[in-house]
Short mmCIF file of C-alpha atoms in Angstrom, two decimals:
data_model
loop_
_atom_site.label_atom_id
_atom_site.label_comp_id
_atom_site.label_asym_id
_atom_site.label_seq_id
_atom_site.Cartn_x
_atom_site.Cartn_y
_atom_site.Cartn_z
CA MET A 274 -12.59 8.72 5.22
CA LYS A 275 -13.03 10.01 8.73
CA ASN A 276 -11.84 8.68 12.06
CA SER A 277 -13.24 10.21 15.24
CA ILE A 278 -11.87 9.99 18.77
CA LYS A 279 -14.05 11.55 21.47
CA ARG A 280 -13.70 11.64 25.24
CA GLU A 281 -16.08 13.12 27.80
CA GLN A 282 -14.42 15.97 29.67
CA SER A 283 -14.50 14.31 33.09
CA GLN A 284 -13.06 11.09 31.68
CA ALA A 285 -10.39 13.01 29.76
CA CYS A 286 -9.26 14.79 32.94
CA LEU A 287 -8.99 11.44 34.72
CA ASN A 288 -7.25 9.55 31.93
CA PHE A 289 -4.75 12.26 31.10
CA ALA A 290 -4.01 13.69 34.54
CA GLU A 291 -0.56 12.12 34.59
CA ARG A 292 0.11 11.42 30.89
CA LYS A 293 -0.63 14.47 28.76
CA ASN A 294 0.84 13.31 25.44
CA PHE A 295 -1.80 11.69 23.26
CA ARG A 296 -0.49 9.45 20.46
CA LEU A 297 -2.38 8.73 17.25
CA GLN A 298 -1.21 5.99 14.92
CA ALA A 299 -2.80 5.68 11.49
CA LYS A 300 -2.54 2.72 9.13
CA HIS A 301 -2.74 4.98 6.10
CA LYS A 302 -0.86 8.08 5.04
CA ILE A 303 -2.54 11.35 6.01
CA LEU A 304 -2.29 14.23 3.58
CA MET A 305 -2.41 17.22 5.88
CA THR A 306 -2.35 18.31 9.49
CA LEU A 307 -5.29 16.81 11.36
CA ALA A 308 -8.31 19.07 11.49
CA LEU A 309 -9.40 19.54 15.10
CA LEU A 310 -12.93 20.37 16.20
CA LEU A 311 -13.28 21.24 19.87
CA MET A 312 -16.47 20.64 21.85
CA ALA A 313 -17.35 22.67 24.91
CA VAL A 314 -18.79 21.15 28.08
CA GLY A 315 -22.25 22.30 27.16
CA GLY A 316 -22.08 20.42 23.88
CA ALA A 317 -21.79 23.37 21.47
CA TRP A 318 -19.11 23.16 18.79
CA ALA A 319 -16.46 25.91 18.88
CA GLN A 320 -13.54 26.98 16.76
CA ASN A 321 -10.07 25.46 17.06
CA VAL A 322 -9.17 27.22 20.29
CA GLY A 323 -6.81 27.00 23.25
CA ILE A 324 -5.37 29.43 25.76
CA ALA A 325 -2.36 31.70 25.34
CA GLU A 326 -0.58 33.60 28.10
CA ILE A 327 -0.15 37.35 27.89
CA THR A 328 3.63 37.53 28.09
CA SER A 329 5.61 40.20 29.89
CA ASP A 330 7.01 41.28 26.51
CA LEU A 331 3.49 41.96 25.31
CA LYS A 332 2.57 43.87 28.47
CA ASN A 333 5.69 46.01 28.22
CA THR A 334 4.57 47.30 24.80
CA TRP A 335 1.51 48.90 26.36
CA THR A 336 1.63 52.46 27.70
CA ASN A 337 0.39 53.30 31.17
CA ASP A 338 -2.65 55.19 29.97
CA ALA A 339 -6.39 54.96 30.22
CA ALA A 340 -6.92 53.16 26.90
CA VAL A 341 -9.30 50.21 27.17
CA LEU A 342 -7.98 46.70 26.39
CA THR A 343 -9.48 45.34 23.15
CA ALA A 344 -9.43 42.06 21.25
CA THR A 345 -6.91 43.48 18.76
CA ASP A 346 -4.36 43.69 21.57
CA LEU A 347 -4.40 39.89 21.90
CA PRO A 348 -2.88 38.00 18.93
CA GLY A 349 -5.23 35.31 17.64
CA PHE A 350 -8.00 36.18 20.14
CA VAL A 351 -11.24 34.19 19.73
CA GLU A 352 -14.44 35.15 21.53
CA VAL A 353 -16.21 32.18 23.16
CA GLU A 354 -18.77 31.45 25.87
CA SER A 355 -17.61 31.48 29.48
CA ASP A 356 -18.14 27.71 29.79
CA VAL A 357 -15.50 27.18 27.12
CA ALA A 358 -13.04 29.33 29.06
CA LYS A 359 -13.79 27.43 32.26
CA ALA A 360 -12.99 24.16 30.50
CA PHE A 361 -9.35 25.28 30.33
CA SER A 362 -8.93 25.32 34.12
CA GLY A 363 -6.67 22.28 33.99
CA GLU A 364 -4.25 24.17 31.72
CA LEU A 365 -3.70 26.93 34.31
CA PRO A 366 -1.09 27.02 37.11
CA GLN A 367 -2.56 25.26 40.12
CA THR A 368 -1.10 27.76 42.60
CA GLY A 369 -1.74 31.47 42.92
CA PHE A 370 -4.28 33.70 41.18
CA THR A 371 -4.92 33.46 37.41
CA MET A 372 -7.55 34.58 34.95
CA ILE A 373 -8.72 33.84 31.40
CA ILE A 374 -10.10 36.58 29.13
CA TYR A 375 -12.80 35.13 26.88
CA ALA A 376 -14.83 38.08 25.48
CA PHE A 377 -15.28 41.87 25.28
CA SER A 378 -18.60 43.62 25.75
CA GLY A 379 -19.81 46.41 23.54
CA ASP A 380 -19.15 49.03 26.23
CA GLY A 381 -15.48 48.09 26.52
CA ARG A 382 -15.74 45.71 29.45
CA THR A 383 -13.30 42.82 29.57
CA ARG A 384 -15.01 39.49 30.26
CA TYR A 385 -12.95 36.89 32.09
CA VAL A 386 -13.11 34.03 34.60
CA SER A 387 -10.78 34.00 37.60
CA TYR A 388 -9.16 31.14 39.54
CA ASN A 389 -7.45 30.94 42.89
CA ASN A 390 -5.07 28.02 43.41
CA GLY A 391 -6.75 26.14 40.55
CA ALA A 392 -10.29 26.62 41.87
CA PHE A 393 -12.87 28.69 39.98
CA VAL A 394 -13.65 31.98 41.73
CA GLU A 395 -15.96 34.12 39.63
CA ASP A 396 -17.07 35.18 36.16
CA TYR A 397 -16.34 38.90 35.67
CA ALA A 398 -17.27 41.61 33.21
CA GLU A 399 -15.17 44.65 34.17
CA GLU A 400 -13.34 47.49 32.47
CA TYR A 401 -9.53 47.24 32.54
CA THR A 402 -6.97 49.45 30.86
CA HIS A 403 -3.52 48.68 29.48
CA GLY A 404 -1.84 50.29 32.42
CA ILE A 405 -3.66 48.21 35.03
CA LEU A 406 -2.90 44.99 33.18
CA LYS A 407 0.75 45.98 32.89
CA GLY A 408 1.02 46.18 36.61
CA PHE A 409 -0.38 42.70 37.26
CA ASP A 410 2.21 40.24 38.55
CA PHE A 411 0.06 37.09 38.09
CA PRO A 412 -0.44 35.10 34.86
CA ILE A 413 -3.17 36.32 32.52
CA TYR A 414 -4.45 34.08 29.74
CA TYR A 415 -6.86 34.57 26.86
CA ILE A 416 -8.73 32.31 24.44
CA SER A 417 -6.79 32.00 21.20
CA GLU A 418 -7.15 30.11 17.94
CA SER A 419 -5.10 27.04 17.01
CA GLY A 420 -4.71 26.04 20.60
CA ILE A 421 -3.85 22.41 19.71
CA GLU A 422 -0.87 21.59 17.54
CA VAL A 423 -0.52 18.13 16.04
CA THR A 424 3.00 16.97 15.25
CA TRP A 425 2.77 14.54 12.36
CA ASN A 426 5.60 12.23 11.29
CA PRO A 427 4.87 10.94 7.74
CA ALA A 428 7.68 8.40 7.91
CA THR A 429 6.20 6.56 10.90
CA LYS A 430 2.58 7.61 10.20
CA THR A 431 2.34 8.78 13.82
CA GLY A 432 0.92 12.01 15.24
CA TYR A 433 1.20 13.56 18.71
CA PHE A 434 -0.61 16.33 20.55
CA THR A 435 -1.20 17.34 24.16
CA MET A 436 -4.67 16.41 25.35
CA PRO A 437 -6.59 19.45 26.67
CA THR A 438 -9.40 19.35 29.20
CA TYR A 439 -12.19 19.32 26.63
CA ASP A 440 -13.43 16.92 24.01
CA VAL A 441 -11.51 16.60 20.75
CA GLU A 442 -12.53 15.11 17.43
CA LEU A 443 -9.74 14.12 15.05
CA THR A 444 -10.50 14.20 11.33
CA PRO A 445 -7.67 12.65 9.28
CA VAL A 446 -7.73 13.28 5.54
CA TYR A 447 -6.30 10.22 3.81
CA ALA A 448 -4.20 10.04 0.67
CA PRO A 449 -5.65 8.22 -2.38
CA ALA A 450 -4.60 4.64 -3.07
CA ALA A 451 -1.97 4.10 -5.75
CA ASP A 452 -3.43 2.66 -8.96
CA TRP A 453 -2.40 0.82 -12.11
CA ALA A 454 -1.74 2.40 -15.48
CA LEU A 455 -4.45 2.02 -18.10
CA VAL A 456 -4.15 1.03 -21.74
CA GLU A 457 -7.49 2.07 -23.15
CA THR A 458 -9.67 0.75 -20.31
CA VAL A 459 -7.49 -2.21 -19.24
CA LYS A 460 -5.45 -1.95 -16.03
CA GLN A 461 -1.87 -3.10 -16.54
CA LEU A 462 -1.74 -5.69 -13.76
CA PRO A 463 1.04 -8.25 -13.35
CA THR A 464 0.44 -11.39 -15.43
CA ALA A 465 1.74 -14.94 -15.16
CA ALA A 466 4.82 -15.75 -17.23
CA GLU A 467 4.60 -18.98 -19.21
CA GLY A 468 7.06 -21.70 -20.12
CA ILE A 469 9.31 -21.02 -17.13
CA PHE A 470 11.28 -23.97 -15.74
CA ALA A 471 11.82 -24.60 -12.05
CA GLY A 472 15.25 -23.77 -10.66
CA THR A 473 15.97 -20.99 -13.17
CA THR A 474 16.37 -17.28 -12.50
CA ASP A 475 13.67 -16.44 -15.02
CA PRO A 476 10.84 -14.22 -13.63
CA ILE A 477 7.60 -16.12 -13.17
CA VAL A 478 5.47 -12.98 -13.66
CA LYS A 479 5.48 -10.12 -16.10
CA ALA A 480 5.66 -6.85 -14.18
CA GLY A 481 2.61 -4.64 -13.82
CA THR A 482 2.74 -0.92 -14.64
CA VAL A 483 1.94 1.73 -12.04
CA ALA A 484 0.10 4.92 -12.96
CA LEU A 485 2.03 8.19 -12.85
CA MET A 486 1.56 11.13 -10.48
CA GLY A 487 -0.53 13.58 -12.44
CA ASP A 488 1.32 14.83 -15.49
CA ASN A 489 4.87 14.06 -14.33
CA GLU A 490 6.95 10.94 -14.89
CA THR A 491 7.03 9.69 -11.29
CA PRO A 492 5.06 6.49 -10.54
CA GLN A 493 2.48 6.52 -7.76
CA GLY A 494 4.40 3.70 -6.04
CA VAL A 495 6.37 0.49 -6.44
CA VAL A 496 4.94 -2.98 -7.17
CA MET A 497 5.70 -5.49 -4.40
CA TYR A 498 5.58 -9.29 -4.77
CA ALA A 499 5.46 -12.38 -2.55
CA VAL A 500 5.20 -16.09 -3.48
CA THR A 501 3.27 -18.77 -1.58
CA SER A 502 1.77 -22.17 -2.25
CA THR A 503 -1.71 -22.36 -3.71
CA ASN A 504 -2.96 -23.50 -0.29
CA GLN A 505 -2.43 -20.01 1.14
CA ALA A 506 -5.90 -18.53 1.68
CA THR A 507 -4.83 -15.05 2.79
CA ALA A 508 -2.07 -12.68 1.81
CA PRO A 509 1.24 -13.03 3.67
CA GLU A 510 2.58 -10.34 6.02
CA LEU A 511 3.92 -7.22 4.31
CA SER A 512 7.42 -8.13 5.52
CA ALA A 513 7.33 -11.09 3.09
CA PHE A 514 6.98 -8.81 0.04
CA SER A 515 9.82 -7.52 -2.13
CA ASP A 516 10.03 -5.17 -5.09
CA ALA A 517 12.10 -7.76 -7.00
CA LEU A 518 10.28 -9.82 -9.63
CA PRO A 519 9.92 -13.36 -8.23
CA THR A 520 11.81 -16.05 -10.14
CA ALA A 521 11.66 -19.85 -10.39
CA LYS A 522 15.01 -20.24 -8.60
CA ASP A 523 13.60 -21.63 -5.32
CA ILE A 524 10.79 -23.71 -6.81
CA ALA A 525 11.21 -27.50 -6.61
CA ASP A 526 12.71 -29.31 -9.61
CA GLU A 527 9.40 -31.07 -10.25
CA GLY A 528 7.71 -27.72 -10.90
CA ALA A 529 4.61 -26.46 -9.16
CA GLU A 530 1.64 -24.16 -9.19
CA VAL A 531 2.25 -21.17 -6.94
CA LEU A 532 0.44 -18.00 -5.98
CA VAL A 533 2.16 -14.69 -6.65
CA TRP A 534 0.73 -11.96 -4.41
CA TYR A 535 1.22 -8.34 -5.41
CA TYR A 536 0.25 -4.78 -4.52
CA ILE A 537 1.46 -1.22 -5.11
CA LYS A 538 3.38 0.26 -2.19
CA GLY A 539 2.21 3.87 -2.34
CA ALA A 540 4.77 6.65 -2.73
CA ASP A 541 5.56 8.80 0.31
CA THR A 542 5.54 12.58 0.13
CA PRO A 543 8.79 13.70 -1.53
CA GLN A 544 11.19 15.26 0.93
CA GLY A 545 10.73 19.00 1.26
CA GLN A 546 7.24 18.97 -0.29
CA GLU A 547 3.84 19.41 1.31
CA ALA A 548 1.65 16.31 1.13
CA THR A 549 -1.11 16.51 -1.47
CA ALA A 550 -3.39 14.09 -3.29
CA LYS A 551 -1.01 14.30 -6.26
CA ASN A 552 2.28 13.40 -4.56
CA THR A 553 1.30 11.08 -1.69
CA PHE A 554 -0.35 7.67 -2.11
CA ASN A 555 -1.53 4.84 0.09
CA ASP A 556 -0.90 1.17 -0.69
CA SER A 557 -3.25 -0.53 -3.13
CA GLU A 558 -5.21 -3.66 -2.25
CA ILE A 559 -3.31 -6.97 -2.33
CA ALA A 560 -4.25 -9.42 -5.10
CA SER A 561 -2.82 -12.71 -6.39
CA ILE A 562 -2.40 -14.71 -9.60
CA LYS A 563 -1.73 -18.41 -10.08
CA VAL A 564 1.45 -19.30 -11.94
CA THR A 565 2.46 -22.69 -13.31
CA VAL A 566 6.20 -23.40 -13.19
CA LEU A 567 7.34 -26.30 -15.36
CA SER A 568 9.43 -29.24 -14.18
CA ASN A 569 13.09 -28.96 -15.11
CA LYS A 570 13.52 -32.74 -15.33
CA PHE A 571 13.54 -34.45 -18.73
CA ASP A 572 14.03 -37.92 -20.22
CA ILE A 573 16.95 -39.09 -22.36
CA GLU A 574 16.28 -41.85 -24.87
CA PHE A 575 19.30 -43.91 -25.91
CA LYS A 576 19.12 -45.51 -29.37
CA ALA A 577 22.01 -47.83 -30.18
CA ALA A 578 22.93 -48.57 -33.80
CA ASN A 579 23.74 -52.21 -32.95
CA ALA A 580 23.39 -54.80 -30.19
CA ASN A 581 26.21 -53.28 -28.13
CA THR A 582 23.88 -51.37 -25.86
CA ILE A 583 24.35 -49.66 -22.55
CA GLU A 584 21.93 -52.08 -20.95
CA ALA A 585 24.07 -54.99 -22.18
CA GLY A 586 26.96 -53.53 -20.19
CA LYS A 587 28.91 -52.12 -23.13
CA ALA A 588 28.84 -48.62 -21.62
CA THR A 589 28.00 -46.77 -18.42
CA VAL A 590 26.22 -43.49 -17.78
CA LYS A 591 26.70 -40.87 -15.07
CA VAL A 592 24.60 -37.81 -14.29
CA GLY A 593 26.98 -35.42 -12.65
CA GLU A 594 29.23 -37.71 -10.60
CA THR A 595 26.50 -40.25 -9.85
CA ALA A 596 26.04 -43.49 -11.77
CA ALA A 597 22.68 -43.76 -13.54
CA GLU A 598 20.77 -46.79 -14.75
CA VAL A 599 19.27 -46.89 -18.23
CA LYS A 600 16.05 -48.90 -18.43
CA GLU A 601 14.30 -49.81 -21.65
CA GLY A 602 16.53 -47.40 -23.49
CA LYS A 603 15.62 -44.42 -21.28
CA LEU A 604 17.10 -42.39 -18.48
CA THR A 605 14.26 -40.49 -16.80
CA GLY A 606 14.12 -37.40 -14.65
CA VAL A 607 17.42 -35.76 -15.65
CA LYS A 608 17.64 -32.22 -14.34
CA MET A 609 18.12 -29.50 -16.91
CA GLY A 610 21.74 -28.35 -16.97
CA SER A 611 23.10 -31.61 -15.59
CA LYS A 612 26.31 -33.05 -17.06
CA VAL A 613 25.61 -36.45 -18.63
CA THR A 614 28.68 -38.67 -19.21
CA ILE A 615 28.65 -41.86 -21.34
CA THR A 616 31.73 -44.09 -21.00
CA ALA A 617 32.41 -47.09 -23.30
CA LYS A 618 33.56 -50.32 -21.65
CA ASP A 619 37.19 -51.31 -22.14
CA GLY A 620 37.59 -52.80 -25.59
CA TYR A 621 34.70 -50.77 -27.03
CA LYS A 622 34.40 -47.29 -28.47
CA PHE A 623 31.75 -45.02 -29.87
CA ARG A 624 31.87 -44.56 -33.60
CA LYS A 625 29.55 -41.58 -33.37
CA ALA A 626 27.18 -40.04 -30.83
CA GLU A 627 24.38 -37.63 -31.74
CA ALA A 628 21.97 -35.78 -29.48
CA LYS A 629 18.65 -34.64 -30.85
CA LYS A 630 15.85 -32.65 -29.28
CA GLY A 631 12.71 -34.66 -28.76
CA ILE A 632 10.11 -34.25 -31.49
CA VAL A 633 7.02 -32.28 -30.43
CA LYS A 634 3.83 -33.31 -32.13
CA LEU A 635 1.81 -30.29 -33.18
CA LEU A 636 -1.99 -30.32 -33.15
CA THR A 637 -4.58 -27.95 -34.56
CA LEU A 638 -7.70 -26.49 -32.98
CA ASN A 639 -10.54 -25.04 -35.03
CA VAL A 640 -12.15 -21.93 -33.53
CA GLY A 641 -15.61 -21.01 -34.78
CA GLY A 642 -17.80 -17.94 -34.43
CA ASP A 643 -18.00 -14.72 -36.39
CA TYR A 644 -14.27 -14.74 -37.16
CA PRO A 645 -13.17 -18.39 -37.33
CA GLY A 646 -9.56 -19.52 -37.37
CA THR A 647 -7.16 -22.36 -36.61
CA LEU A 648 -4.69 -22.47 -33.72
CA THR A 649 -1.59 -24.69 -33.78
CA TYR A 650 -0.49 -26.05 -30.40
CA ALA A 651 1.37 -28.86 -28.65
CA GLU A 652 -0.35 -31.11 -26.17
CA GLY A 653 -0.42 -29.54 -22.71
CA GLU A 654 0.18 -25.97 -23.87
CA THR A 655 -1.90 -23.00 -22.79
CA TRP A 656 -3.30 -20.46 -25.24
CA GLY A 657 -0.48 -18.05 -24.45
CA GLN A 658 2.19 -20.72 -24.86
CA ALA A 659 0.79 -21.88 -28.19
CA ILE A 660 0.75 -18.35 -29.59
CA GLU A 661 4.28 -17.58 -28.34
CA ASN A 662 5.86 -20.97 -29.12
CA HIS A 663 4.54 -21.35 -32.68
CA PRO A 664 4.48 -17.86 -34.21
CA THR A 665 4.94 -19.10 -37.78
CA GLU A 666 1.99 -21.48 -37.62
CA ASN A 667 -0.15 -18.99 -35.66
CA THR A 668 0.18 -15.89 -37.81
CA GLY A 669 -2.62 -13.46 -36.93
CA TRP A 670 -2.86 -14.65 -33.32
CA THR A 671 -1.82 -12.36 -30.44
CA ILE A 672 -2.24 -11.94 -26.70
CA GLY A 673 -3.89 -8.78 -25.41
CA GLY A 674 -5.67 -7.81 -22.21
CA GLY A 675 -4.75 -11.22 -20.83
CA GLY A 676 -6.73 -13.05 -23.52
CA ALA A 677 -6.25 -14.79 -26.88
CA ILE A 678 -6.98 -12.60 -29.92
CA ILE A 679 -7.37 -13.56 -33.57
CA LEU A 680 -6.90 -11.11 -36.46
CA ASN A 681 -5.45 -8.59 -33.95
CA TYR A 682 -8.88 -7.66 -32.66
CA TYR A 683 -11.32 -10.47 -31.85
CA TYR A 684 -11.22 -12.33 -28.53
CA VAL A 685 -11.85 -16.05 -28.15
CA TYR A 686 -14.71 -17.13 -25.86
CA LEU A 687 -15.92 -20.29 -24.20
CA GLU A 688 -19.45 -20.37 -22.77
CA ASP A 689 -19.67 -16.56 -22.72
CA ASN A 690 -16.35 -16.24 -20.86
CA ARG A 691 -13.29 -14.74 -22.47
CA VAL A 692 -10.47 -17.28 -22.81
CA ARG A 693 -7.41 -16.22 -20.76
CA GLN A 694 -3.85 -16.70 -21.95
CA GLY A 695 -3.12 -19.07 -19.07
CA ASP A 696 -6.04 -21.39 -19.84
CA ALA A 697 -5.13 -24.87 -21.05
CA ILE A 698 -6.18 -25.72 -24.61
CA THR A 699 -8.80 -28.46 -24.58
CA PRO A 700 -10.17 -29.67 -27.93
CA GLY A 701 -13.87 -30.29 -28.44
CA LEU A 702 -15.17 -27.56 -26.09
CA GLY A 703 -16.66 -25.23 -28.69
CA TYR A 704 -14.36 -22.19 -28.65
CA TYR A 705 -15.68 -19.25 -30.68
CA THR A 706 -15.00 -15.58 -31.53
CA GLU A 707 -17.32 -12.59 -31.68
#
């Protein structure tokens, strides 16, 4: 991926006359220092160049002899056209005399452009020796490579550099997106948990698995989750996500269908390491799955052994500390975990009280196709729930790749679509295997 930022030279001089620090913010992690391509005024592309001053320390190493100045005397020297050198006028002191060396001719002449109080004077091609240069008391510059340095902060994904007086193209190289682990060819995405009751601390999704960095044991990132209603059309802000598996704790007692949004937060470059495509990852795309959370309210059916019933006033019932009314032998909508108290009226007592779990009626579904079979289920169950809740009756049935499998290999289909583990079981639709 490539982002480009270009400015015409005249516009750049105007926009950056007072503010010379240019700030680049990138949404994604960048692997390496930004590559910079510099464009001269005439439109020709040059190397990564800037200007460097010939320091007094460098001059003092030269002897006062007749040796001709060469490119090897100037660390990092790059030969360019004179127009490129002139484009650096804004980088020079704006008072006094200065010059920029930009080339050397074959006969030993030093090519440079001179300025007086910031104004261009002339383009020269003269022969100068070390000794003459040593005696100069004004600044002397030359064209050098790597003239622009980008300071990149991977933590804030922000880069800074000083804008020169020529056009600049920035070419960020982005890190790859973190991905999911594969089992055979199936990505190990988060899946909806089944049979979870509202108000519990049970996770409502089964965690996805992130791929590893190359051959080591470090994941490419961390899975992040957020929960919304099914009416949410777009993903929530990233600040709403957490790396904790979402639970049913804050879902209403009546249960609900919710959307669980998830993505992989890509791993940052480990401290002390250079960013590469194997240790730095961008965030994955955000996706969502629908999860059904069951109501945690249930009915209690009271069956008296004689005519001395609760409804006849022979006893009272409380749920928690609140009195409850039994109608037609039932107390409806009792929250799971509630304390239910039955108190006999004065002059009466309970001979015996027994509590029994409600009887679930099991049904069977015949699946046709190349590998037919029978699935045992309770009314209202999904394929995944039936297989998990009745393992004895459903020997040979498993869940894999998010779908229902018979004989450990063959998927169940409906109208050419693979049946998913969260699909409700509906008799009479013509399920088949192949």
